[in-house]
mmCIF file of C-alpha atoms in Angstrom:
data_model
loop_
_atom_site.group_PDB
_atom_site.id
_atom_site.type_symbol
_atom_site.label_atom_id
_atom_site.label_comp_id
_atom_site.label_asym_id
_atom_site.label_seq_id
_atom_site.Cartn_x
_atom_site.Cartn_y
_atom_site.Cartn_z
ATOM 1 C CA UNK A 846 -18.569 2.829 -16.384
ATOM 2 C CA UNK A 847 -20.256 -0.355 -17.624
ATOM 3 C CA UNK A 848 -18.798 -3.462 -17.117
ATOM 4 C CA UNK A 849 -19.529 -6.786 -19.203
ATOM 5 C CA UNK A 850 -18.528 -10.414 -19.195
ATOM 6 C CA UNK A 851 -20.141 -10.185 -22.777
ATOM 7 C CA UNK A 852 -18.690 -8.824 -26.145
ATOM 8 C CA UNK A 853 -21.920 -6.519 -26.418
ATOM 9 C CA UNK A 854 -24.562 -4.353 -24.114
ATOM 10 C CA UNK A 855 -27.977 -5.254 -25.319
ATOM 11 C CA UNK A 856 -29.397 -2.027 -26.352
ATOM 12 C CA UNK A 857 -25.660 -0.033 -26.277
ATOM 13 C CA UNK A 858 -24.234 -0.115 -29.919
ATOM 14 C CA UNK A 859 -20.109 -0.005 -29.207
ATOM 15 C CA UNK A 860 -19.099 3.525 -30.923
ATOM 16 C CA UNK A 861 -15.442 2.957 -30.917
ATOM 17 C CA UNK A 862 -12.642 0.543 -29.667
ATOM 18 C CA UNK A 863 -10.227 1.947 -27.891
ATOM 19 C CA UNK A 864 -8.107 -1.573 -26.867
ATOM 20 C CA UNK A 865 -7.371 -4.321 -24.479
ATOM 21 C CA UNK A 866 -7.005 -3.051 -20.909
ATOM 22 C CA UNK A 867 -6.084 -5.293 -18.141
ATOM 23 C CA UNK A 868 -5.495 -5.235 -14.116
ATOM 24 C CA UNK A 869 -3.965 -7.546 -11.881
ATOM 25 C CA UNK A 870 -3.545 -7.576 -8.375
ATOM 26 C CA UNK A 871 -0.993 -9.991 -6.108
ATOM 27 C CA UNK A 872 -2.279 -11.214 -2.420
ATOM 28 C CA UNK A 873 -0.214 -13.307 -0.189
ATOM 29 C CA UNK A 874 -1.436 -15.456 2.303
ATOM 30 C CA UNK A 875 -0.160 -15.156 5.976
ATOM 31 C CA UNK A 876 0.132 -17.919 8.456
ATOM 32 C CA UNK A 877 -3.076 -17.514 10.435
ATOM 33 C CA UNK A 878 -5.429 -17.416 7.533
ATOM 34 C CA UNK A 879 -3.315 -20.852 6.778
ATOM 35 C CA UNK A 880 -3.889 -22.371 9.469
ATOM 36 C CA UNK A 881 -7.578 -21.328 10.130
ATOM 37 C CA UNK A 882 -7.862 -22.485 6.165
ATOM 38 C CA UNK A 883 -6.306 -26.185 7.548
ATOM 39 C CA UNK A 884 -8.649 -26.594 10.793
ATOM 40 C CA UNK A 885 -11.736 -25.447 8.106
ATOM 41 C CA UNK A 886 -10.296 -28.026 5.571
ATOM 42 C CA UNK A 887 -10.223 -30.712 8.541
ATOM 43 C CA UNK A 888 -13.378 -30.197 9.673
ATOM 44 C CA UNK A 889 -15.634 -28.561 6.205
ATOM 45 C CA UNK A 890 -16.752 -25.334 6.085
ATOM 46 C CA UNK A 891 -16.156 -21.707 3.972
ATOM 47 C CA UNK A 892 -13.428 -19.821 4.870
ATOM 48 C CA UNK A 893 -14.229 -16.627 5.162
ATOM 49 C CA UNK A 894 -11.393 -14.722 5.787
ATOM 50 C CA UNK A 895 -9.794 -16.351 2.225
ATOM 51 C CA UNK A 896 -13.245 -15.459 0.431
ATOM 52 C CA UNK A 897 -13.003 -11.884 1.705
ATOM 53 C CA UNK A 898 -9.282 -11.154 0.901
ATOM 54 C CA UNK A 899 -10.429 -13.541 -2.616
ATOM 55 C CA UNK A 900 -13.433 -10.519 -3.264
ATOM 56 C CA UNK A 901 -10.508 -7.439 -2.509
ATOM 57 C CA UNK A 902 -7.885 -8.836 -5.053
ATOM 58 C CA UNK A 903 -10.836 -8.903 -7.701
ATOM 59 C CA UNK A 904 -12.391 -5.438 -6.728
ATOM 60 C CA UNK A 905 -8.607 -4.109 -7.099
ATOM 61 C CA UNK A 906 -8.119 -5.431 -10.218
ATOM 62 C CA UNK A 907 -11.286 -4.868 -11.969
ATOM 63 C CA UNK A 908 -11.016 -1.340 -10.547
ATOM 64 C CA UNK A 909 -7.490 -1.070 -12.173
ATOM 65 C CA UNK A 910 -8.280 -2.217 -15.735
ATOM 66 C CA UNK A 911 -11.381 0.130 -14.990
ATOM 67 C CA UNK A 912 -9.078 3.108 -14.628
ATOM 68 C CA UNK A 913 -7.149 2.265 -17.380
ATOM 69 C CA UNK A 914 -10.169 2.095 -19.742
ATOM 70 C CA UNK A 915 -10.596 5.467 -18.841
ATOM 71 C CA UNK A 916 -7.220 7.140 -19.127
ATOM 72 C CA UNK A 917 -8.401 5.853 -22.830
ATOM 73 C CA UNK A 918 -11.499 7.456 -23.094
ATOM 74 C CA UNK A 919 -13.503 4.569 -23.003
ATOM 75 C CA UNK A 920 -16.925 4.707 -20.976
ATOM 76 C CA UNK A 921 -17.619 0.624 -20.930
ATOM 77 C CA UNK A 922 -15.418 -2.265 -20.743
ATOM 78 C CA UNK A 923 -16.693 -5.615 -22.595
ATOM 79 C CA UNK A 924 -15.703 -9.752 -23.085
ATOM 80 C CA UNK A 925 -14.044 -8.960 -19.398
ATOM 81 C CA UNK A 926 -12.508 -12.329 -18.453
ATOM 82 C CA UNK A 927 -11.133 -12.994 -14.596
ATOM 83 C CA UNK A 928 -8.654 -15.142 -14.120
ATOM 84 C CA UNK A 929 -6.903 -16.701 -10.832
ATOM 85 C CA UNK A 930 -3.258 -18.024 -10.561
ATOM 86 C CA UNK A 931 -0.988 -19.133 -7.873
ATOM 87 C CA UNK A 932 2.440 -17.712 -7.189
ATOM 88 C CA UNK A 933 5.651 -18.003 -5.500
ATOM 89 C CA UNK A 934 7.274 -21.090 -3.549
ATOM 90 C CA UNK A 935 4.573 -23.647 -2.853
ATOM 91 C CA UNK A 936 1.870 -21.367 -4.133
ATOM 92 C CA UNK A 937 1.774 -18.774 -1.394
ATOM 93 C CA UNK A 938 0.830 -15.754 -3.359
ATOM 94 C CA UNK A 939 -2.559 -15.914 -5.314
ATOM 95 C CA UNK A 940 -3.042 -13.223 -8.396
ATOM 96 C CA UNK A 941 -6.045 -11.988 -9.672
ATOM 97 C CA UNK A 942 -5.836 -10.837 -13.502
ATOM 98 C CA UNK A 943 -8.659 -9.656 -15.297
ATOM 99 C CA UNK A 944 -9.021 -7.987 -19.317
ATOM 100 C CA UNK A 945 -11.635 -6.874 -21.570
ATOM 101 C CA UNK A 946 -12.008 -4.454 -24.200
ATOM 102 C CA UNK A 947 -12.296 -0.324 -23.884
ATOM 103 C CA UNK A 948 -15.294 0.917 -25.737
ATOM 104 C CA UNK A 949 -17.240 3.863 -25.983
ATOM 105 C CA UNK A 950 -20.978 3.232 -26.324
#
């Protein structure tokens, strides 16, 4: 399945629309990745372990809204847009929500 950021695939004519399909996944964060995260805040640096667990929640999302677009027949997903929110008390959960549009091409 092709996916797109764009609302076309440059040398795939869209056939058919067959509708918005989304996916979401919700990641909390436990208390070591918290406090490695506060040390690497103190001191600079990437942390890793939040970019890694960050790259999952997408992956499981995008692979969701993927699945979807094919329980609808579609072979290509376009205008996919990836959003990122914080949850629950003091923003301890983190959700990854993407959506784009089914097509066949």
């Amino acid at each position: 399945m092709l996916l797109s950021t764009t609302h076309t695939i440059e040398g795939f004519p869209i056939k058919e629309y067959k509708g918005i399909v989304t996916g979401e996944s919700v990641i909390g964060a436990n208390i070591f990745k918290d406090f490695v995260a506060g040390i690497r805040d103190i001191v600079g640096g990437r942390v890793n372990k939040y970019e890694k667990v960050l790259q999952q929640a997408k992956e499981t999302s995008l692979k969701e809204m993927e699945e979807r677009a094919k329980m609808l027949g579609a072979n290509a997903i376009v205008g996919i847009d990836i959003d990122y929110e914080t949850l629950g008390q003091g923003g301890s959960m983190l959700m990854v929500a993407c959506s784009g549009t089914a097509v066949v091409i």
